[in-house]
Structure formats: C-alpha cells, structure tokens
Coordinates of C-alpha atoms in Angstrom, one line a residue:
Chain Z
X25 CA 4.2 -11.7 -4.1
X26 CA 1.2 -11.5 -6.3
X27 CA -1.5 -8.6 -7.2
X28 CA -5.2 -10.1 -7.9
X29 CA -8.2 -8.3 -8.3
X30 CA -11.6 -8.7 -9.3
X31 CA -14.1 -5.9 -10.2
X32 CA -18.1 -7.1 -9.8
X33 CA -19.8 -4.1 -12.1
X34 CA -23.8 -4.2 -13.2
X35 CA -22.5 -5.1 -16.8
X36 CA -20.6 -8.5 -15.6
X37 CA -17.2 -8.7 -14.0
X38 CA -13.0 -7.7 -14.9
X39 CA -10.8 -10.0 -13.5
X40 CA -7.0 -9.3 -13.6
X41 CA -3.9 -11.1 -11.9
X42 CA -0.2 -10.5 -12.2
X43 CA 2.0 -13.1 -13.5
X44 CA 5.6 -12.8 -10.9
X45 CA 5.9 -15.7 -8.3
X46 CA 9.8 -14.9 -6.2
X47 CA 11.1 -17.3 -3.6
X48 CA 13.9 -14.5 -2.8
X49 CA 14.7 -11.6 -4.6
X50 CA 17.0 -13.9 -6.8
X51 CA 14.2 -16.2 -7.3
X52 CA 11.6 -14.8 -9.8
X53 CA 9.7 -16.6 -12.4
X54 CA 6.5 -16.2 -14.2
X55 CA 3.6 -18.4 -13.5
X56 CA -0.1 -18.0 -14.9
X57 CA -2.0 -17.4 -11.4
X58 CA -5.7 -17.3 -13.6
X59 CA -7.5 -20.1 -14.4
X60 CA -10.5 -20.2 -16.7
X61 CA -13.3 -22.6 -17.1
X62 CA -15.8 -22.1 -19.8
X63 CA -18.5 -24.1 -20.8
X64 CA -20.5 -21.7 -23.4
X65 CA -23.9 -21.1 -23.2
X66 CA -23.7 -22.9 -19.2
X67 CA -21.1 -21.6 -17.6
X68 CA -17.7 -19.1 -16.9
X69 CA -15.9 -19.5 -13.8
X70 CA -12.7 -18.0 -13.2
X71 CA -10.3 -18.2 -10.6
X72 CA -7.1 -16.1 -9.6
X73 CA -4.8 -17.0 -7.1
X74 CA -2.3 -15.5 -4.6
X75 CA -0.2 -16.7 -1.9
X76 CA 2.0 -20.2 -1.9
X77 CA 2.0 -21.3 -5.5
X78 CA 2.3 -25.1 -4.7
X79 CA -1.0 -24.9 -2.7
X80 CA -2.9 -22.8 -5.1
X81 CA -1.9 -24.8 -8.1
X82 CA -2.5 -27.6 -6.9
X83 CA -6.1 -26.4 -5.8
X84 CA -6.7 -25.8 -9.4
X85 CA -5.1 -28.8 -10.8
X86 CA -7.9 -30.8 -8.7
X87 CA -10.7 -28.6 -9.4
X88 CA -9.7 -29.2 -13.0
X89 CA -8.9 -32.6 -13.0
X90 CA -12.4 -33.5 -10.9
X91 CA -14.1 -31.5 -13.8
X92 CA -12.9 -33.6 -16.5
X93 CA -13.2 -36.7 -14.7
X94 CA -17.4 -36.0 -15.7
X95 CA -18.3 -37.4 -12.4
X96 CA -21.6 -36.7 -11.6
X97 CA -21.7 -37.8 -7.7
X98 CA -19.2 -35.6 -6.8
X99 CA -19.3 -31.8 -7.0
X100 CA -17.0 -30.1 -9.7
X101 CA -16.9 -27.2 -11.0
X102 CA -18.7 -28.4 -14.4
X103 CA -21.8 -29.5 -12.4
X104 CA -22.2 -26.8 -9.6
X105 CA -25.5 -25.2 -10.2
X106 CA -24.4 -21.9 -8.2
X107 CA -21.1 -19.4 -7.5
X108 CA -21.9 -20.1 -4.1
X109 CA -21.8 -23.6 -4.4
X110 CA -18.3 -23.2 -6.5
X111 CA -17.1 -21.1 -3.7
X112 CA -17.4 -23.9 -1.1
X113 CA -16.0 -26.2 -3.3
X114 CA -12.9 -24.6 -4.0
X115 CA -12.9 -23.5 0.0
X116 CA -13.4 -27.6 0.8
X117 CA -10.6 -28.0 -1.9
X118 CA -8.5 -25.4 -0.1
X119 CA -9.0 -27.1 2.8
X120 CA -8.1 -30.9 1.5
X121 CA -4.5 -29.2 -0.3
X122 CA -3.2 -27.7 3.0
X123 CA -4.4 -30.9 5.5
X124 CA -2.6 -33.0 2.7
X125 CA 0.5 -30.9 2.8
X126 CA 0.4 -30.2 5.9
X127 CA 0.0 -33.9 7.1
X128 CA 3.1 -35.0 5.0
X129 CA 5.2 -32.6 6.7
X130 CA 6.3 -29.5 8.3
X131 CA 3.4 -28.1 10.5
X132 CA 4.7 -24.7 10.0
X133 CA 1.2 -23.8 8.6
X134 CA 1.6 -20.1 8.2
X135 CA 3.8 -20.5 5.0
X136 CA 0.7 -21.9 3.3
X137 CA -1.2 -19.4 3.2
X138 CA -3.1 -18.9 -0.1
X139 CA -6.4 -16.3 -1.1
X140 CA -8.5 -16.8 -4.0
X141 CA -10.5 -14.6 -6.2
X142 CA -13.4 -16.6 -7.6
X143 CA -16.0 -15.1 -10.2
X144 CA -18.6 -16.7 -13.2
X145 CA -22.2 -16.7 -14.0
X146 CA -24.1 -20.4 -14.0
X147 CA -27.0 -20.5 -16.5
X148 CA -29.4 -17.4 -15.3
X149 CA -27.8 -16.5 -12.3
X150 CA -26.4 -13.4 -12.2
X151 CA -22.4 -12.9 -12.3
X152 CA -20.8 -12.7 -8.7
X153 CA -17.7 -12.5 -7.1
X154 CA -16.1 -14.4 -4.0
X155 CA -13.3 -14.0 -2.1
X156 CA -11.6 -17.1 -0.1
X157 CA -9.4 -17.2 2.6
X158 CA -6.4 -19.9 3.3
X159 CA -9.0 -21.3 6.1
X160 CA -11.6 -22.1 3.2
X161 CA -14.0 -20.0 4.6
X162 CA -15.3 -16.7 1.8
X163 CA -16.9 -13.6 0.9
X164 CA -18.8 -11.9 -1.7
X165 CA -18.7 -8.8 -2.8
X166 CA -22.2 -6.8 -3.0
X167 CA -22.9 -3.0 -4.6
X168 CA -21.3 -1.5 -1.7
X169 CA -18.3 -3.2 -2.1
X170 CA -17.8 -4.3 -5.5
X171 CA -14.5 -5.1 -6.0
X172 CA -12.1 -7.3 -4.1
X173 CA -8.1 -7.5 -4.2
X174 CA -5.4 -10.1 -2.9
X175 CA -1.7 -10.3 -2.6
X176 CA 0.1 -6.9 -2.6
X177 CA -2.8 -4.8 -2.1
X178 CA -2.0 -1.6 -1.1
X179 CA -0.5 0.1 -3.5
X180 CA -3.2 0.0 -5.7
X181 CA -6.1 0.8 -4.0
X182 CA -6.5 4.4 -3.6
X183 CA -7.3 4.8 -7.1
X184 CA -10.1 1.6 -6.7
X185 CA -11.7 3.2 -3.3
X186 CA -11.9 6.8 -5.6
X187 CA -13.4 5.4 -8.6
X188 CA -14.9 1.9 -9.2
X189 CA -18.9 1.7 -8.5
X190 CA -20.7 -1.1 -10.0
X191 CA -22.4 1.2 -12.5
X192 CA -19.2 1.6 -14.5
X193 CA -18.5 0.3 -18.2
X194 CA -16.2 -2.4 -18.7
X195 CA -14.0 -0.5 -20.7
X196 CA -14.1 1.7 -17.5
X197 CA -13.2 -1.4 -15.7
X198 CA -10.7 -2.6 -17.4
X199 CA -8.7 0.9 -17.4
X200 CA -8.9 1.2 -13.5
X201 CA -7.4 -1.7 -13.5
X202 CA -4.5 -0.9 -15.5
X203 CA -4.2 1.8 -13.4
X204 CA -3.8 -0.2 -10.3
X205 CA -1.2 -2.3 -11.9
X206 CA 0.4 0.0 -13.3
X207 CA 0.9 2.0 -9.2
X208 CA 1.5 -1.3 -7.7
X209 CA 4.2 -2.6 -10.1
X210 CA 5.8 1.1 -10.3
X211 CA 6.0 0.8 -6.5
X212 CA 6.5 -3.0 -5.7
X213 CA 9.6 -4.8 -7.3
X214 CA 7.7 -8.1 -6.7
X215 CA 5.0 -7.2 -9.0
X216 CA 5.2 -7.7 -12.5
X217 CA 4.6 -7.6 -16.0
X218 CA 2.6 -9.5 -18.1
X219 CA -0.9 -9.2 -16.6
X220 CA -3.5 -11.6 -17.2
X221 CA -6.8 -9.9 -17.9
X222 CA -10.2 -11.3 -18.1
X223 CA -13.5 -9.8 -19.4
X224 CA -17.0 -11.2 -19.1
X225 CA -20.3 -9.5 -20.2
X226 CA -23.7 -10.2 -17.8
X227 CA -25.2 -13.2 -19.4
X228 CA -22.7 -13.7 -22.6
X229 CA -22.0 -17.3 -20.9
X230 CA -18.5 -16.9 -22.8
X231 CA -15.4 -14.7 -22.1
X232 CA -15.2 -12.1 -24.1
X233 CA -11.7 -11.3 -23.9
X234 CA -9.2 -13.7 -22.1
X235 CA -5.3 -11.6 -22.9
X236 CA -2.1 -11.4 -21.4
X237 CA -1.1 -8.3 -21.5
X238 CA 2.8 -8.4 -22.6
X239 CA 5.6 -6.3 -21.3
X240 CA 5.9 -4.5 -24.5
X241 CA 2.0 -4.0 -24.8
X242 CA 1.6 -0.6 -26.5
X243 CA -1.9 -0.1 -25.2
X244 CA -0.9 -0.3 -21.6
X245 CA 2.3 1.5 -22.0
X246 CA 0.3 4.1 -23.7
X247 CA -2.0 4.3 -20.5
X248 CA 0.4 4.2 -18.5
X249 CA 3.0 7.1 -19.7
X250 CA -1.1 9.4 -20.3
X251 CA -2.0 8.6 -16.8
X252 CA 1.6 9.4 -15.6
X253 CA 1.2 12.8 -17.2
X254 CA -2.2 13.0 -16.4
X255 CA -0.9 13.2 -12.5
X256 CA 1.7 15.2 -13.0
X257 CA -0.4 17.9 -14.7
X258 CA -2.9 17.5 -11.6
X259 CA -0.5 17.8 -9.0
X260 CA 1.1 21.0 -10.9
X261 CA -2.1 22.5 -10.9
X262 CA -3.5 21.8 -7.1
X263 CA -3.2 24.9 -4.9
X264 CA -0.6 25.2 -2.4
X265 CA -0.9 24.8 1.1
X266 CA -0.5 28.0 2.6
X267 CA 1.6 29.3 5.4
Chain J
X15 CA -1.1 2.5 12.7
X16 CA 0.4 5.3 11.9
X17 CA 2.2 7.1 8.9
X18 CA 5.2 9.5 9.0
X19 CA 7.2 10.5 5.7
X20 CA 10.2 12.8 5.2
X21 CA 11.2 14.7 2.0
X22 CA 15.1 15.7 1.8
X23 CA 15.0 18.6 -0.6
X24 CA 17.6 20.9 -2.0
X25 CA 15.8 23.9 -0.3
X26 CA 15.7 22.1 3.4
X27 CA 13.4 19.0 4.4
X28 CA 9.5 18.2 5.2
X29 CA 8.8 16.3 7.9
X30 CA 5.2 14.9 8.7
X31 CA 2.9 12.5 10.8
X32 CA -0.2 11.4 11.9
X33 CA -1.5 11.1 14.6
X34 CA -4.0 8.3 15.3
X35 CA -2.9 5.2 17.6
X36 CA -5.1 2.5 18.0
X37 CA -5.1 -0.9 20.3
X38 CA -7.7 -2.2 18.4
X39 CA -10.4 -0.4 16.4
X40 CA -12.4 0.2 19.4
X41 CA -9.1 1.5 21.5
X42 CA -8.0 5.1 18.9
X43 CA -6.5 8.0 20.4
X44 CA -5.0 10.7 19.6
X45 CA -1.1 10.7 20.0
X46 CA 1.9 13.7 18.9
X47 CA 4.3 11.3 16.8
X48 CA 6.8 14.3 16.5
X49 CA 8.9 16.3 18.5
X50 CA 11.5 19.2 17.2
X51 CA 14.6 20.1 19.2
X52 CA 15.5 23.9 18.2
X53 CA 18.4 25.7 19.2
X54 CA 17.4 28.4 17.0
X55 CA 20.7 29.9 15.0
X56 CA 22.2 26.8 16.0
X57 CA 20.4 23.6 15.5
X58 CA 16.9 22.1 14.6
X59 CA 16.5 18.2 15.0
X60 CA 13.1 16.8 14.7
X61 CA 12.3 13.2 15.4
X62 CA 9.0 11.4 14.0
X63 CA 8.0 7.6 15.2
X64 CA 6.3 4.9 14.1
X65 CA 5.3 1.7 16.1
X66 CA 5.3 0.4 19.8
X67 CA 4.1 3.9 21.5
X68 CA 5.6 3.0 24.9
X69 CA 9.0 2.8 23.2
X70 CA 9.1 5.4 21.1
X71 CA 7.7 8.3 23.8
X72 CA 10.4 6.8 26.1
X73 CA 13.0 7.6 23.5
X74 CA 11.8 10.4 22.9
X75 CA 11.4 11.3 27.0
X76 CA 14.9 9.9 27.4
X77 CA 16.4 12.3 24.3
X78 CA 14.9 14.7 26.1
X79 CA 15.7 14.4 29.4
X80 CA 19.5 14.3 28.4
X81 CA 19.7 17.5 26.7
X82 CA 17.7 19.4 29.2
X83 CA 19.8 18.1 32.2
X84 CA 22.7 19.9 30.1
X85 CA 25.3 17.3 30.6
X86 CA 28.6 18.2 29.1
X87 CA 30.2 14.9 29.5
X88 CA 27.3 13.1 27.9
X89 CA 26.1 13.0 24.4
X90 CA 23.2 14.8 23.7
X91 CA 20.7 16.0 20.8
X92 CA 22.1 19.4 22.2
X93 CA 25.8 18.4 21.9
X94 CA 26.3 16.8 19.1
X95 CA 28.0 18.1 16.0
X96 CA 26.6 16.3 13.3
X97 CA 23.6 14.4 12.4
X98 CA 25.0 11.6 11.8
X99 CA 25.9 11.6 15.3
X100 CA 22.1 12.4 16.2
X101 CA 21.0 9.5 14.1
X102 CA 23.7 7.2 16.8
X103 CA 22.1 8.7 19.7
X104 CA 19.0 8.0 19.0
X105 CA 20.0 4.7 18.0
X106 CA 21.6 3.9 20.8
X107 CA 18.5 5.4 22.9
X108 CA 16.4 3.0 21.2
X109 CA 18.8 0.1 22.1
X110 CA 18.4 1.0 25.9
X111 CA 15.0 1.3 25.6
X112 CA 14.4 -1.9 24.4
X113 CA 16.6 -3.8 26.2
X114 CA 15.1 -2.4 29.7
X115 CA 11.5 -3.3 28.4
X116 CA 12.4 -6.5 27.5
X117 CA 14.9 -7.4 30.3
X118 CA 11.8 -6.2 32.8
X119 CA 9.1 -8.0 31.3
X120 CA 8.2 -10.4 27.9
X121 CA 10.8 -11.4 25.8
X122 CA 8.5 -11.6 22.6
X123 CA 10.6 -8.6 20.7
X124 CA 8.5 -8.7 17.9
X125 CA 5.9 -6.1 19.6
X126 CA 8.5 -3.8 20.5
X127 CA 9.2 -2.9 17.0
X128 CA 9.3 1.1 16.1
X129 CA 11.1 2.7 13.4
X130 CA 11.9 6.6 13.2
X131 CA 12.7 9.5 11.1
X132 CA 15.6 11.9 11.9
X133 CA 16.1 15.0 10.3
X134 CA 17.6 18.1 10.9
X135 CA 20.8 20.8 10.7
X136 CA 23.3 21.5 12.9
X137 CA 24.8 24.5 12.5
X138 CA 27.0 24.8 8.9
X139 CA 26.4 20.7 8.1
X140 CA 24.0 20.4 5.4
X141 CA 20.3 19.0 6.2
X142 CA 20.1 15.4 6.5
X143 CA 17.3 13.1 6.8
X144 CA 17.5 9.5 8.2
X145 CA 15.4 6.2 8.6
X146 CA 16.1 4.6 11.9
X147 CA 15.2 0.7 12.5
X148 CA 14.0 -1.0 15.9
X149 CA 17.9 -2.1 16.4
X150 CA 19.1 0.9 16.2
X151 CA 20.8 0.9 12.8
X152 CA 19.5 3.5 10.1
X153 CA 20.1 4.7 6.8
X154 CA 20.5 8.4 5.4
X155 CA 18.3 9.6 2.3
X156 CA 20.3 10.8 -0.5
X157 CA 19.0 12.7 -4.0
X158 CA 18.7 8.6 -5.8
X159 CA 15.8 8.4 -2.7
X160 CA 15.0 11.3 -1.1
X161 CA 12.3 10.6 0.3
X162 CA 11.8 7.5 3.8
X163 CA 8.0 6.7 4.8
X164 CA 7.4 4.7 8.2
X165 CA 4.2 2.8 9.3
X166 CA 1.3 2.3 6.9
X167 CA 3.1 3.4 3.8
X168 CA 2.5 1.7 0.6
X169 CA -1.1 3.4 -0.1
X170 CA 0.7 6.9 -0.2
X171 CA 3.6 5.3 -1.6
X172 CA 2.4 5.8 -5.8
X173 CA 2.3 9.3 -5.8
X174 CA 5.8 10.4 -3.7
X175 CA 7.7 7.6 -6.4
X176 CA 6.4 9.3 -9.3
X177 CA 6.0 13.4 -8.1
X178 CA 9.4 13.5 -5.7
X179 CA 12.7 14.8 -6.8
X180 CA 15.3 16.9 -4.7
X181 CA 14.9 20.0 -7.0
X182 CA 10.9 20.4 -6.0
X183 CA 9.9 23.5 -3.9
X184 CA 8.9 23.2 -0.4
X185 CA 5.6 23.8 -1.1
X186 CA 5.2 21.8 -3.7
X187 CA 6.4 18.7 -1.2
X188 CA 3.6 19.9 1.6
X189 CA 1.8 19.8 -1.4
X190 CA 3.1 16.0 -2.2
X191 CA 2.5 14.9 1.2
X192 CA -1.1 16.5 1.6
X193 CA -2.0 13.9 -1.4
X194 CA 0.1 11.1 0.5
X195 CA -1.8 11.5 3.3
X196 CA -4.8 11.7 1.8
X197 CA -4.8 9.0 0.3
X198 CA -3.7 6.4 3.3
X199 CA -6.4 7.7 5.2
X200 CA -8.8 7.6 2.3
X201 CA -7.9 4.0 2.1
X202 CA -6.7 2.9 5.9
X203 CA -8.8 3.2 9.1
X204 CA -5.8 3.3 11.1
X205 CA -4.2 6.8 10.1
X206 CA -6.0 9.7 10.8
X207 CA -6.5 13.6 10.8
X208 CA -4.7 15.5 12.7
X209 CA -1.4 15.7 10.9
X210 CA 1.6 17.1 12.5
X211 CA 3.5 19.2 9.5
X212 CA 6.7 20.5 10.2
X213 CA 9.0 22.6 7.1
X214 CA 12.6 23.9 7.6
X215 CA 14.0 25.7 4.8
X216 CA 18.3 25.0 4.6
X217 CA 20.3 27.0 6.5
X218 CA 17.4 29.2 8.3
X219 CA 18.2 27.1 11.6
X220 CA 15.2 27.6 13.0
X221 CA 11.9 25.8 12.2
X222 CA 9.5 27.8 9.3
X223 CA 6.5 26.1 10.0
X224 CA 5.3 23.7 12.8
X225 CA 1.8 23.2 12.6
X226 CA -1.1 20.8 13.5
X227 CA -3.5 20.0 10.2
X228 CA -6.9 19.6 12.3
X229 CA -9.8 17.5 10.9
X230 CA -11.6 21.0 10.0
X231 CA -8.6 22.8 8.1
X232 CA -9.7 24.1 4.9
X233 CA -6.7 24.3 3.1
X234 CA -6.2 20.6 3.1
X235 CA -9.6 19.6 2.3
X236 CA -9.5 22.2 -0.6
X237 CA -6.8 20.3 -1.8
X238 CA -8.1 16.7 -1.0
X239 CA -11.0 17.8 -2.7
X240 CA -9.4 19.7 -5.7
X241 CA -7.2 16.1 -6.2
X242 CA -9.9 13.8 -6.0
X243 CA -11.9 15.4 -9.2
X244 CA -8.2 16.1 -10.6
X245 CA -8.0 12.2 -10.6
X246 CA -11.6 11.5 -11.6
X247 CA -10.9 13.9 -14.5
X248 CA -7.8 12.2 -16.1
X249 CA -8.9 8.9 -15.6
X250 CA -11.9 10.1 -17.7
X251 CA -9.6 11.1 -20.2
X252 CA -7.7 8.0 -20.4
X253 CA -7.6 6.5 -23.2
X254 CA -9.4 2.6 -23.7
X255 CA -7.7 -0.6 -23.2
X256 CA -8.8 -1.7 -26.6
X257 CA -9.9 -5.2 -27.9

C-alpha cells in the first residue's frame, strides 16, 4: 500500500507521500511515489501517487515526457495556465494509461486502480489542491476541507480531522503530518519509512523544501518518541470512567 | 459499519460495541451487537459481531435457543467446559448459518461476511478472548496481542497499539476504549453512539458491569472532551520539523 496526503493551508500547501510499494508481503521495495515540477518564478506542480505503480508511473512518465517535448499544441504541464486545467490533464492522462493497459490485456480493471494527489500555484493564482480518482474524474479541496489523503488512510486521520485548519503554519503542517505517518506506519506494516516531504510557501513559485526524510532521521524520530510520550502522559492523566 | 474491540487483561477482559447499522447512509438504525451468557458462579460468555446482521443475530438466536432448550446431549454455550470449546460452537453455528442462507437463496458469499469476538470464563479456566472469522475458524488473543478489533478498526487502531499491555487496570482499558471509540466515530459516519460496554474482572464469574454509553452520558464526553485538548496540547508542544 501507500499513505499520500496533501494539506491546502492559507500560507501555501505540505505535501507528503510514503515511499513502500509490496506485491506480497515478501515483495517490498521502495519507490519515489512524488513527483515535482518546478519552473521558478511560473510554476510548482506536484504530484503524489497511490494505487498500481505501473499505472501511476507511467502517468508521470508522460506528463513528464510531454513537458519536455516543449510542445506548444498540446497541453503539458509546462504550459497549463491553471491547477484546474493540470487536474484534467493528468485525469485525461489517467484515463489514456489504463485504456492502453487495459486494451493490451487482461480486462480485470479493478487491479488498476490508481488516486492522485495534485497540488501547485501557476503565476498569480493561488495554491490549490486536487484530488483524482482511477476514473479520471477530481476534487478540490476548499477551507472546509483542506486536506486530502490516499492509500492507507485510516489510520492517520483522527489526528488530521482534530487538528489541521487552513489557518495553521507550515511548520504546524509539516508536524501533523509527521504525526500521521508516524500512527499509520506504527499501525500498518505496509507503510514505510523514508517519507517524501514537500513544502511550498503561497506565491514563492519555488519549493522551499523538497526532503526525504530517512529512516534514521533524528528530527522525526525525535517527534515521534515526544509525541509517543506526549500520549501516554495524556491518557494517564484522563479521568476514569466511572462505575 | 460497525466497531467491536476486546482487551484480554491480567485482571479479566473488556468487551465493547457499537451500535449503529446502516444499509446505506440514508438506512441507520440502531442495533445490540452484544449479548452475555451468565451462569453467574459458574460461567460468563459474551459474544460481540460485526458484519452481515441477518447472520450474526441468527447465530446469536441459534446459541441461544440451544442453551435455553437445555439439551444435555447437545453442545451448548451452557454445556461446554472450556472456551475454547465455546469459540467451536460458535464456529460451527456460523457455518450452519451460512450455509442455510446461501443454500436458500444467492450464492454471492461475499455479503454474508461477519466476524466475532468471544470472550469469557468458565468456571476455574482462565479468561480467554477470541476472534472468530466468517468460516468459522478463529484465533485466541494472547499477552504478545491482547487486544482483537472487528469492523471499522484502523482509525481506533493508533492508540490501543501504543497504550495496551496485559498488566493495565480495567479501568484504565474502559479508559483505552472510550478514546478508541472516540476516535472512529470522530472520523467514520458509520459507527455511532450508543456503545454497549461490558467489564468482567477474573474469577468473579459474574459480569461487573454491563452497560449502554448513550449519546448524552457525561462521563464519556468528559473524557472525549478532556482527550481532545489533551491532544491539541502535546501536539502544541511538539517540537518543529526543522529545515
């Protein structure tokens, strides 16, 4: 499995994705599932991707390899003037991948299934965030729901439903989210160190921090083991429920 | 949905489950998932279930039904001399269940799943907890895992893997499963107040607390509410993720 998710904040946006890809249990390897392009001063758009990895990487290898081409009939990613307009793109993309693989063989379409996170800013529009479905077809998220997650979701999202609201800092952001990881992986054997984390400031038009964050990374570690604490100290201090 | 977990202590075992069903969002109702057996001095078993809801309350109708007709030549949850033996009823029941369903109607097995939780003490035996599949096989918690969850469990899952251990008080597990619950139904529509909450303490042979949590009791939204600013308050106190 896979753990994405991407926080849309009034300061810009914190994208992070896991890095484990299993076919079976005996089966693990570790895959980059984020991809980043940056045109300074024009454009960020980053993508993170969960579900079959031959689909989604070969989503991005087209997206990529139609942005380099320079064409300038065809939409790419270099020459989309909105997120929205990216977000149909990859959805059309999407589409093309699994109608290609699908075509060439088995029919068994369920075993394809992919989700995207997509988020950027494009020249003075502001930062957003989409999220696309194997069909193609998106959302985006808004104030009231600012974050989005794919892959092994659940584990991690108490702590995001009790704390993330778009007025937080990005440091804030960017600890939430270690905290999420750090549940899901604790609880989820197919979730796994290192993390890819992204971090982009409203209107910087560059990333300002693009890290993997290593197994023996002692800044999460340290977060980790305080927040371990930290919830073992609550929980020893709640009241009791009486009877 | 629904959620059910069991906690296998050294002091005797906590048993709990929702109690929301749904057929569809706009078909919820309200549903027991639980039902104790007490012979008091000489046995307590108590059964909670999770899945198809025809299925399980015909198990449980069928359970039952044989222990009330008072067979002696039969096997019964009043008969038998050790949980493990229980856990094969049951097993067995589910089995018959199933196969009279299916051999009736639709073969499509995959809507007939249910899973259960089995826990209990006959008379000088030692209490026992077990996890009992749709086929009928089941597995017994010991003090490596001491803890099964059935139905929506992975958003309460975080806080029993790092807060459970066999040595922890009773009411420090009601405690533990308040928080568990809280937080699937913080973060799923599909489990909902009222909880059934059942406690036997080892060797009493008779039940020490069976009650209903209603959507109004006090003492679990004091502590819903005292763990929700617990959490807001360490994760304030985290330290960065620095770059």
């Amino acid at each position: 499995m896979t753990y994405c998710v991407g926080l849309l904040l009034n300061d810009g946006f914190v994208l992070a994705s896991d890095t484990r890809t299993n076919a079976g249990v005996d089966n693990v390897a570790t895959f980059k599932k984020m991809h980043i392009w940056e045109w300074p001063a024009e454009r960020v758009i980053a993508l993170v991707a969960a579900g079959n990895l031959s689909i989604t990487q070969s989503v991005i290898s087209q997206l990529d390899e139609n942005a380099n081409a320079g064409s300038e009939q065809e939409e790419t990613v270099r020459n989309v003037t909105t997120l929205f307009q990216a977000a149909r793109l990859v959805g059309r993309t999407v589409g093309e991948v699994r109608n290609a693989v699908l075509s060439e063989g088995d029919q068994s379409s369920e075993s394809f299934s992919v989700s995207f996170l997509l988020a950027g800013q494009i020249g003075n529009e502001r930062p957003r965030l989409f999220q696309i479905y194997s069909e193609g077809n998106f959302i985006e998220a808004t104030a009231d729901t600012p974050f989005f997650q794919i892959g092994e979701h659940k584990y991690g999202k108490p702590i995001l439903d009790r704390v993330v609201t778009p007025q937080m800092k990005l440091s804030q952001a960017v600890r939430v989210l270690m905290i999420s990881f750090d549940s899901t992986i604790r609880s989820n054997l197919s979730v796994g160190l290192p993390i890819d984390l992204m971090v982009y400031r409203k209107d910087a038009l560059s990333v300002e921090l693009n890290r993997r964050i290593e197994v023996d990374d002692a800044n999460f570690a340290e977060i980790s083991a305080k927040w371990s604490d930290a919830l073992r100290d609550a929980f020893a201090h709640l009241p009791d429920y009486r009877w």
